[in-house]
JSON list of C-alpha atoms and ligand atoms in Angstrom, two decimals:
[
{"chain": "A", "resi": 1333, "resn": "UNK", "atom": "CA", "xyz": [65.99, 129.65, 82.09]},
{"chain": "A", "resi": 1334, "resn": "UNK", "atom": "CA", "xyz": [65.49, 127.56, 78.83]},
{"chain": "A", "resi": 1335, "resn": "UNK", "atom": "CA", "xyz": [62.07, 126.93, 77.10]},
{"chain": "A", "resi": 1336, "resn": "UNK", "atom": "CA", "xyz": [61.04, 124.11, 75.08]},
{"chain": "A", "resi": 1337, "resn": "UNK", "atom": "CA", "xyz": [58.10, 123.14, 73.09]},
{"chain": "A", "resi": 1338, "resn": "UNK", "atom": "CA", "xyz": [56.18, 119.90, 73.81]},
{"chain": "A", "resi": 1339, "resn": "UNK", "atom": "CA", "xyz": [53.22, 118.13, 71.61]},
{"chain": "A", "resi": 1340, "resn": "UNK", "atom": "CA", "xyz": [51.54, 115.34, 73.40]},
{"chain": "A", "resi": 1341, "resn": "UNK", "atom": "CA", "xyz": [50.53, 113.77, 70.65]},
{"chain": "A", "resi": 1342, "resn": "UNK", "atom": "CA", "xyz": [47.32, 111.61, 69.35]},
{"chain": "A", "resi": 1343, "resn": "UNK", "atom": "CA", "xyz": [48.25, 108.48, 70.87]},
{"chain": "A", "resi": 1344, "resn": "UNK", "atom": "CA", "xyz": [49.10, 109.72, 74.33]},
{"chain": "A", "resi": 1345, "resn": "UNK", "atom": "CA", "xyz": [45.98, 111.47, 74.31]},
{"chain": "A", "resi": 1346, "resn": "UNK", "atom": "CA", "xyz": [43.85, 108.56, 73.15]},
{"chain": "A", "resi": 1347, "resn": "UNK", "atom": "CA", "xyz": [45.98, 106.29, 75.75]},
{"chain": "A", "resi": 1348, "resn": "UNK", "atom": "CA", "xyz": [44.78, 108.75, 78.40]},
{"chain": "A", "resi": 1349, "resn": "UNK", "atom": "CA", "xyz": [49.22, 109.51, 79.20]},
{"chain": "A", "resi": 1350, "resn": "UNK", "atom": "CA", "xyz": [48.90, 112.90, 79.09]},
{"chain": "A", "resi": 1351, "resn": "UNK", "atom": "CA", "xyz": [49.02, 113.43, 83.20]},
{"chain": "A", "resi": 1352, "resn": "UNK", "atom": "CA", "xyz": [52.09, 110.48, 83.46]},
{"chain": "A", "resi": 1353, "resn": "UNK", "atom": "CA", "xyz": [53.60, 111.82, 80.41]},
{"chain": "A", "resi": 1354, "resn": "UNK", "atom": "CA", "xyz": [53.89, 115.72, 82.14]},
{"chain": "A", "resi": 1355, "resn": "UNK", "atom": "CA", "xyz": [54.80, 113.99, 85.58]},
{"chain": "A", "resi": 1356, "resn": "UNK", "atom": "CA", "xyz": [57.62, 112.93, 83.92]},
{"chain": "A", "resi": 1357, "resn": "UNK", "atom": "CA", "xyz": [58.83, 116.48, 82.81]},
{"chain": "A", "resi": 1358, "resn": "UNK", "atom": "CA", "xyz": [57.77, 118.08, 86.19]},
{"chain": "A", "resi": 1359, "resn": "UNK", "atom": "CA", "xyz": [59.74, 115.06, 88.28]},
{"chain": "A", "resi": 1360, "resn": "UNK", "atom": "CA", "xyz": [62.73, 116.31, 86.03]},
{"chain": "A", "resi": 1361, "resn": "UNK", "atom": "CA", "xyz": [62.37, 120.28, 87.45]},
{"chain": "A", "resi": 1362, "resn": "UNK", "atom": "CA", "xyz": [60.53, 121.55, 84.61]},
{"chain": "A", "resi": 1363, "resn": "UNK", "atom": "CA", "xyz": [57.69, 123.53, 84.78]},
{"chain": "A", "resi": 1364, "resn": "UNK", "atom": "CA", "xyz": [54.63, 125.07, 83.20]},
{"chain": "A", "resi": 1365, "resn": "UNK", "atom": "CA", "xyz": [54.59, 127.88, 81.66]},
{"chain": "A", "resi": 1366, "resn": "UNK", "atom": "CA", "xyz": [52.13, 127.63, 78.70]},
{"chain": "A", "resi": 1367, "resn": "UNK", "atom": "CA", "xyz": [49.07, 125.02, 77.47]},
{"chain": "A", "resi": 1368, "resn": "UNK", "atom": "CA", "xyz": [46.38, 124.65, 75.03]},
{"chain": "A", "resi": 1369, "resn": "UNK", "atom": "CA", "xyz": [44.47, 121.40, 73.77]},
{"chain": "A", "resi": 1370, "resn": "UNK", "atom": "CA", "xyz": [44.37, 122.37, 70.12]},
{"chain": "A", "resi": 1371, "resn": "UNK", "atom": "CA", "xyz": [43.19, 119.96, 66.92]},
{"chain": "A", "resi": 1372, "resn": "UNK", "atom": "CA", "xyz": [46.44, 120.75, 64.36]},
{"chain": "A", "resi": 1373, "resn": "UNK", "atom": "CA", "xyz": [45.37, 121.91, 61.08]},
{"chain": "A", "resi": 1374, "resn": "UNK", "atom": "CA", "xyz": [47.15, 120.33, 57.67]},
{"chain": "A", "resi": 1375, "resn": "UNK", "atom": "CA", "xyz": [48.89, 123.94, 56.87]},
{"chain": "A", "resi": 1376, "resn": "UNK", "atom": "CA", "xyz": [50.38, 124.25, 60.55]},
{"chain": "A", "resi": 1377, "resn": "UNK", "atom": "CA", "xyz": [51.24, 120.92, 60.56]},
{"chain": "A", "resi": 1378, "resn": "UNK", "atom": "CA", "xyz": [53.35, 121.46, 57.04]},
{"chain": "A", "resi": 1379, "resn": "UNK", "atom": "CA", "xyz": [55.16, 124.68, 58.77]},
{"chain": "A", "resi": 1380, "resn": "UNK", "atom": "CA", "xyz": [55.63, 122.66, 61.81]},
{"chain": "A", "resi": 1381, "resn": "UNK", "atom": "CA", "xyz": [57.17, 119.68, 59.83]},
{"chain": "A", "resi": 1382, "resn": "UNK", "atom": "CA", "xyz": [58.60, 121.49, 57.07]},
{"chain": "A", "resi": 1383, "resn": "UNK", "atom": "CA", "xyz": [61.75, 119.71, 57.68]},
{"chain": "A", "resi": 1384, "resn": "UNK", "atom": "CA", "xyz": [60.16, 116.36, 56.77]},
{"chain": "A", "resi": 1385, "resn": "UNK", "atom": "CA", "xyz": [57.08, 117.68, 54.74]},
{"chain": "A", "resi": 1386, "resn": "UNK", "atom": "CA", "xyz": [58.83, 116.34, 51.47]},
{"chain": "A", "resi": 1387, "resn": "UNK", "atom": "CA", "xyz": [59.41, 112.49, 52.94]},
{"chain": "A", "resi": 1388, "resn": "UNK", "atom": "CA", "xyz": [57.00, 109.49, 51.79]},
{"chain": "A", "resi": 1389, "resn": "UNK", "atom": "CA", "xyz": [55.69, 109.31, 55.29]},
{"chain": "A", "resi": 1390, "resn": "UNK", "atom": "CA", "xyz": [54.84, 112.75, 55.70]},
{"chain": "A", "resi": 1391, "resn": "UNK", "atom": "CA", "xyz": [50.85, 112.85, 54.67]},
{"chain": "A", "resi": 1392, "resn": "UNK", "atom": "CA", "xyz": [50.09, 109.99, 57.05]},
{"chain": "A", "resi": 1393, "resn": "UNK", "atom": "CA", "xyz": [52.28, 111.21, 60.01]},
{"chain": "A", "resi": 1394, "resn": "UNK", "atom": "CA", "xyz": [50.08, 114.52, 59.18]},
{"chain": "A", "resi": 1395, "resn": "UNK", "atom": "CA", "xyz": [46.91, 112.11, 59.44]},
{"chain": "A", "resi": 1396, "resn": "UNK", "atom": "CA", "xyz": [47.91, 111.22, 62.67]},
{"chain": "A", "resi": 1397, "resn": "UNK", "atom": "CA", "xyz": [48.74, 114.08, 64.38]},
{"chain": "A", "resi": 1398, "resn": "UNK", "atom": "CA", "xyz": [45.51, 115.68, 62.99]},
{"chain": "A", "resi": 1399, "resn": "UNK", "atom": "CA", "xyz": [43.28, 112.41, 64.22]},
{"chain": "A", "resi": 1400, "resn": "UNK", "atom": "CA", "xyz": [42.68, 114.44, 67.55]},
{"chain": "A", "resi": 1401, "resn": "UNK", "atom": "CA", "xyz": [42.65, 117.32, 70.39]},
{"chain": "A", "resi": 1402, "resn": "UNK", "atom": "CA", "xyz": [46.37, 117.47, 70.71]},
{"chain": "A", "resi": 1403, "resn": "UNK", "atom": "CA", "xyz": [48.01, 119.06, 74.61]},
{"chain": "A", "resi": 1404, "resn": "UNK", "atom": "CA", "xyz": [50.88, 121.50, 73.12]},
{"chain": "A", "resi": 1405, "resn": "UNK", "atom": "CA", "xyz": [52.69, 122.90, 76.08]},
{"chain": "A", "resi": 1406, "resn": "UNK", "atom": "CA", "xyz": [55.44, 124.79, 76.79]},
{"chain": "A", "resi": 1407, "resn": "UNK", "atom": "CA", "xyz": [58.17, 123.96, 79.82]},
{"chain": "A", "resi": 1408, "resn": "UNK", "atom": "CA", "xyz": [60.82, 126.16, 81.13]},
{"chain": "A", "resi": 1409, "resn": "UNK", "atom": "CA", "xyz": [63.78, 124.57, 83.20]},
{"chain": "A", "resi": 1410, "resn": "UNK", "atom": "CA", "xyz": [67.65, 123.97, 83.13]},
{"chain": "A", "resi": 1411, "resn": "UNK", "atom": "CA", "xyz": [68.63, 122.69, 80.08]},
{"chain": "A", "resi": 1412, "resn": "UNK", "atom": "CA", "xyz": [64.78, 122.28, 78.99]},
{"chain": "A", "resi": 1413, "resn": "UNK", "atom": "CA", "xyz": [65.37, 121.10, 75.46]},
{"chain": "A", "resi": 1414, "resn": "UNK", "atom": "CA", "xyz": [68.23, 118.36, 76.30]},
{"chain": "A", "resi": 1415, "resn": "UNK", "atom": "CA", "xyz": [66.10, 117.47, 79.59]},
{"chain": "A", "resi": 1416, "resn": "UNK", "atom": "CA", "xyz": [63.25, 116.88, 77.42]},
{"chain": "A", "resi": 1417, "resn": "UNK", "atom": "CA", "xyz": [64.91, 115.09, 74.56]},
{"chain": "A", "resi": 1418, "resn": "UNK", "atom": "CA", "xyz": [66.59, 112.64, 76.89]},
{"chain": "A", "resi": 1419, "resn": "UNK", "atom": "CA", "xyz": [63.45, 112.12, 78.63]},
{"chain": "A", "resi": 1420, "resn": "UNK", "atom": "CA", "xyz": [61.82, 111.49, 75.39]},
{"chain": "A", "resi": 1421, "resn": "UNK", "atom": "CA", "xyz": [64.45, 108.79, 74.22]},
{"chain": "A", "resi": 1422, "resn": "UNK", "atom": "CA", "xyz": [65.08, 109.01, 70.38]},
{"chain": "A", "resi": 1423, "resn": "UNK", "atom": "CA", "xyz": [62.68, 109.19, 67.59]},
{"chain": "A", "resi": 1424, "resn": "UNK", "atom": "CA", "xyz": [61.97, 105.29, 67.11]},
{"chain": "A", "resi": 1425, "resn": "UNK", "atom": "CA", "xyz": [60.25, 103.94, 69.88]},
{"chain": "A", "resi": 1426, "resn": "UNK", "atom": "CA", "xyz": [61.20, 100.64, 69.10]},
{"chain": "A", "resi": 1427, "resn": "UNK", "atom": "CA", "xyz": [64.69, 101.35, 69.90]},
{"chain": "A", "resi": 1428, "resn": "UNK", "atom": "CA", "xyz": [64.14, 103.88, 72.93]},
{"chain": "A", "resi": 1429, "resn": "UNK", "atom": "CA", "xyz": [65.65, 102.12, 75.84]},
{"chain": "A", "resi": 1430, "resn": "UNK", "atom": "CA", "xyz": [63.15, 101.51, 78.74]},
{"chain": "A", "resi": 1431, "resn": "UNK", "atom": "CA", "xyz": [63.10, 104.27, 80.85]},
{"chain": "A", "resi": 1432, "resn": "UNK", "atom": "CA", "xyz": [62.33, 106.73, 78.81]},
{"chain": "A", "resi": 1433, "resn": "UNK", "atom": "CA", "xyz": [59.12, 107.67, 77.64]},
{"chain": "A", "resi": 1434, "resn": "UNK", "atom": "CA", "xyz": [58.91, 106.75, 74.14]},
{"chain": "A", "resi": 1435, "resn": "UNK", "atom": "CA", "xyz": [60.31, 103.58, 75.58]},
{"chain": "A", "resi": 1436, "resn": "UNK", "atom": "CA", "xyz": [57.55, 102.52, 77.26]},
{"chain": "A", "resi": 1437, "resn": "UNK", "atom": "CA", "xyz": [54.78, 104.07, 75.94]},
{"chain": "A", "resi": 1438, "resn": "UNK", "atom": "CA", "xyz": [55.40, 104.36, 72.29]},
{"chain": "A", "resi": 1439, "resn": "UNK", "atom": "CA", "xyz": [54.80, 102.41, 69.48]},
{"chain": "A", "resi": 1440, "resn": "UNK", "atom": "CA", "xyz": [57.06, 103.06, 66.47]},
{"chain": "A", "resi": 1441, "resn": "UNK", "atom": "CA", "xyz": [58.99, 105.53, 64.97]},
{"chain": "A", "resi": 1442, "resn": "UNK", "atom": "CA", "xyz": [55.89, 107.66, 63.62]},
{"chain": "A", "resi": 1443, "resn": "UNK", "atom": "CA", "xyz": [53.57, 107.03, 66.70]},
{"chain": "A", "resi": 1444, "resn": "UNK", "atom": "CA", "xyz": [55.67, 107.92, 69.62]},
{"chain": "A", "resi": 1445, "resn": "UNK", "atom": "CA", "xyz": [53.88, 109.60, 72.27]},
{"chain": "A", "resi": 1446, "resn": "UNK", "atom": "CA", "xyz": [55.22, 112.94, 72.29]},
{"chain": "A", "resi": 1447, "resn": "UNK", "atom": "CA", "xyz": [57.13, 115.91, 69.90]},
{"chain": "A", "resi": 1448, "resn": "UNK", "atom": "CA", "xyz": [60.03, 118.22, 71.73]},
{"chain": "A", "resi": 1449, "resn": "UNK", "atom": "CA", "xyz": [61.96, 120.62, 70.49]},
{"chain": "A", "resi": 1450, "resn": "UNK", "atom": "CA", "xyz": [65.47, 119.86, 69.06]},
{"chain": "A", "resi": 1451, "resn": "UNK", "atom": "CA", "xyz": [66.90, 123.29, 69.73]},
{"chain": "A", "resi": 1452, "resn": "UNK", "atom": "CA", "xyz": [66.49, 126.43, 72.28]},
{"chain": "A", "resi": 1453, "resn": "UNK", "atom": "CA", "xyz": [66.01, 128.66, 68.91]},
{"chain": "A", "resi": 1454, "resn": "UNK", "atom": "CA", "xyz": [63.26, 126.33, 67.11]},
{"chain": "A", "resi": 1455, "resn": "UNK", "atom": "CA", "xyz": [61.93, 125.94, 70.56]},
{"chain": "A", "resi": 1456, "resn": "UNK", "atom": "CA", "xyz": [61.62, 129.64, 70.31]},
{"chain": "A", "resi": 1457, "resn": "UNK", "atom": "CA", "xyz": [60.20, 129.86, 66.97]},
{"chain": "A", "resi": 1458, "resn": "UNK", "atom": "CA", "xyz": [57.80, 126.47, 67.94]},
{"chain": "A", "resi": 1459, "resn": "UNK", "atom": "CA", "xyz": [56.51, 128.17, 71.09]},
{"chain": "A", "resi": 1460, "resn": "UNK", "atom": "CA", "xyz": [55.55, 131.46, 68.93]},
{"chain": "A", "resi": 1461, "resn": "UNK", "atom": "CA", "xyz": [53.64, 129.56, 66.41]},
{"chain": "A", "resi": 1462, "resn": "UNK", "atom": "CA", "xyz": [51.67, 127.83, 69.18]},
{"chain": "A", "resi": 1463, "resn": "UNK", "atom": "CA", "xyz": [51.11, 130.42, 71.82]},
{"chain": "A", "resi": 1464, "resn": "UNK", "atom": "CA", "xyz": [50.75, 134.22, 71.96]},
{"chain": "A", "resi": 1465, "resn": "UNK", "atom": "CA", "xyz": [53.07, 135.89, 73.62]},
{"chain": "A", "resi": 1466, "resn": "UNK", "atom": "CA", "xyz": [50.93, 136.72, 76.52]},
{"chain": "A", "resi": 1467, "resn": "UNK", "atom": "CA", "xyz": [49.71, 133.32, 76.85]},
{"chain": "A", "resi": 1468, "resn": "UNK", "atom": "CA", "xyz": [53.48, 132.24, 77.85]},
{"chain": "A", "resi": 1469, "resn": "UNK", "atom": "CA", "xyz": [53.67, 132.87, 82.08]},
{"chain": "A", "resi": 1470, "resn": "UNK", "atom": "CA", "xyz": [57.57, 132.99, 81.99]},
{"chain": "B", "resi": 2044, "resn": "LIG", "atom": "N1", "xyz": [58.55, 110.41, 61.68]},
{"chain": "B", "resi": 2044, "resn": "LIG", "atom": "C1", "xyz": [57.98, 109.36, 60.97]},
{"chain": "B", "resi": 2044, "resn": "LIG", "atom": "N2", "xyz": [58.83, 108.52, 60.25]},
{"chain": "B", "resi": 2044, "resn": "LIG", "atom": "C2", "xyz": [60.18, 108.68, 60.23]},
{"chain": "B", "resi": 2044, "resn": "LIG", "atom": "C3", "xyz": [60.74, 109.75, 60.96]},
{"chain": "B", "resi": 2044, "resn": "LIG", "atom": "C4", "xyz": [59.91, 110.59, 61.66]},
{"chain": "B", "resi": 2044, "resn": "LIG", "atom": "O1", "xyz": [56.77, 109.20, 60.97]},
{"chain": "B", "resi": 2044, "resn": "LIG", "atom": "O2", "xyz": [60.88, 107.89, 59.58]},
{"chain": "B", "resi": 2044, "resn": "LIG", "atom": "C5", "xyz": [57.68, 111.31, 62.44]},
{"chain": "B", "resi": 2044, "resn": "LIG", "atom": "C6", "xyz": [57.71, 111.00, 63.95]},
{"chain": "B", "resi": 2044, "resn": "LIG", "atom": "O3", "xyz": [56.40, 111.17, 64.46]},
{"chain": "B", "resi": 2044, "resn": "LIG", "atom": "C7", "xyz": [58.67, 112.05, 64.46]},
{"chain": "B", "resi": 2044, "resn": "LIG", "atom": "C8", "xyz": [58.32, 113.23, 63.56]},
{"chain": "B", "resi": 2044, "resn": "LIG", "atom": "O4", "xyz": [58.10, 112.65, 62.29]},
{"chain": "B", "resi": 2044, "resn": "LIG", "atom": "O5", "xyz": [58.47, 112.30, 65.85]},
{"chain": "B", "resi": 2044, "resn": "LIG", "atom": "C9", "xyz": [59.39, 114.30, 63.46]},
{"chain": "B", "resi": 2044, "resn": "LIG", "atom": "O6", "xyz": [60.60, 113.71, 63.04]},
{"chain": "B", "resi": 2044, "resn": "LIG", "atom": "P1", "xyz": [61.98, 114.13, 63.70]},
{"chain": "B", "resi": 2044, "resn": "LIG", "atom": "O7", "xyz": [63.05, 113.56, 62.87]},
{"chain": "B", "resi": 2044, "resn": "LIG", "atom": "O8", "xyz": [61.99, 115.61, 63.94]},
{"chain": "B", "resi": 2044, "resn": "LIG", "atom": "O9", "xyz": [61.95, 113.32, 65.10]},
{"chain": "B", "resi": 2044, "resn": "LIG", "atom": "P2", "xyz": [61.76, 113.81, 66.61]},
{"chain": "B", "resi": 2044, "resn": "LIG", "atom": "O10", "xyz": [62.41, 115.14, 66.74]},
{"chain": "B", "resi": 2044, "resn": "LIG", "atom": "O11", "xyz": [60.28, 113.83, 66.89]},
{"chain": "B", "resi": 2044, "resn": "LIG", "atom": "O12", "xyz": [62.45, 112.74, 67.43]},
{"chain": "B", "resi": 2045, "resn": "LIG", "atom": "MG1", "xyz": [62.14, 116.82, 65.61]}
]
């Protein structure tokens, strides 16, 4: 069975999505296996990012994800981290078809609802910076 890492992120949380957002992923045969509502710190947030920490965007996509208590969980299914992604629709909201959940709830390609893993090995290496290993029920 396949793990993934998902952020619900700021504006979810401050759009009260958070239970229709994980009804999605649970409709789709995922389930959960770890959760924490966390505030992200700027030095996690650069090792989480580090793959976009040098863009022009980066310090205000680090303001927003900081803004407020963030749900990070972790789901375990078939195929979690394509299940997810697809489920997510791609990074710009503005172009995720309806449907999906950046799609209809997001609003651009910086505030869009929701972070998953892009990979089953940075899911692994996501899920270890965010939860202790005895904190994952898998
Ligand atoms: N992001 C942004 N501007 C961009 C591209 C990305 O603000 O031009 C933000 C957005 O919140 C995105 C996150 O950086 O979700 C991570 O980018 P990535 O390319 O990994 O997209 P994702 O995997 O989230 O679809
Ligand atoms: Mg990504």
């Amino acid at each position: 069975m396949e793990k993934t890492l998902i952020i619900l992120k700021p504006d979810c949380m401050e759009k009260r999505l958070a239970g229709t957002v994980l009804n999605r992923f649970q409709e789709a045969g995922l389930d959960i296996v770890a959760a924490k509502l966390t505030r992200l710190q700027p030095a996690l947030l650069r090792e989480h990012y580090a793959h976009i920490a040098d863009r022009p965007f980066f310090p205000e996509l680090a303001q927003f994800m900081g803004s407020r208590p963030v749900l990070v969980v972790a789901l375990q299914g078939e195929d979690a981290v394509a299940t997810a992604r697809k489920l997510l629709g791609p990074t710009d909201s503005k172009k995720a078809p309806k449907g999906t959940i950046r799609g209809d709830y997001g609003t651009d390609v910086s505030v869009n609802i929701c972070h998953a893993s892009d990979s089953p090995e940075n899911a692994a290496i996501e899920i270890s910076r965010f939860f202790a290993p005895n904190e994952v029920y898998a």
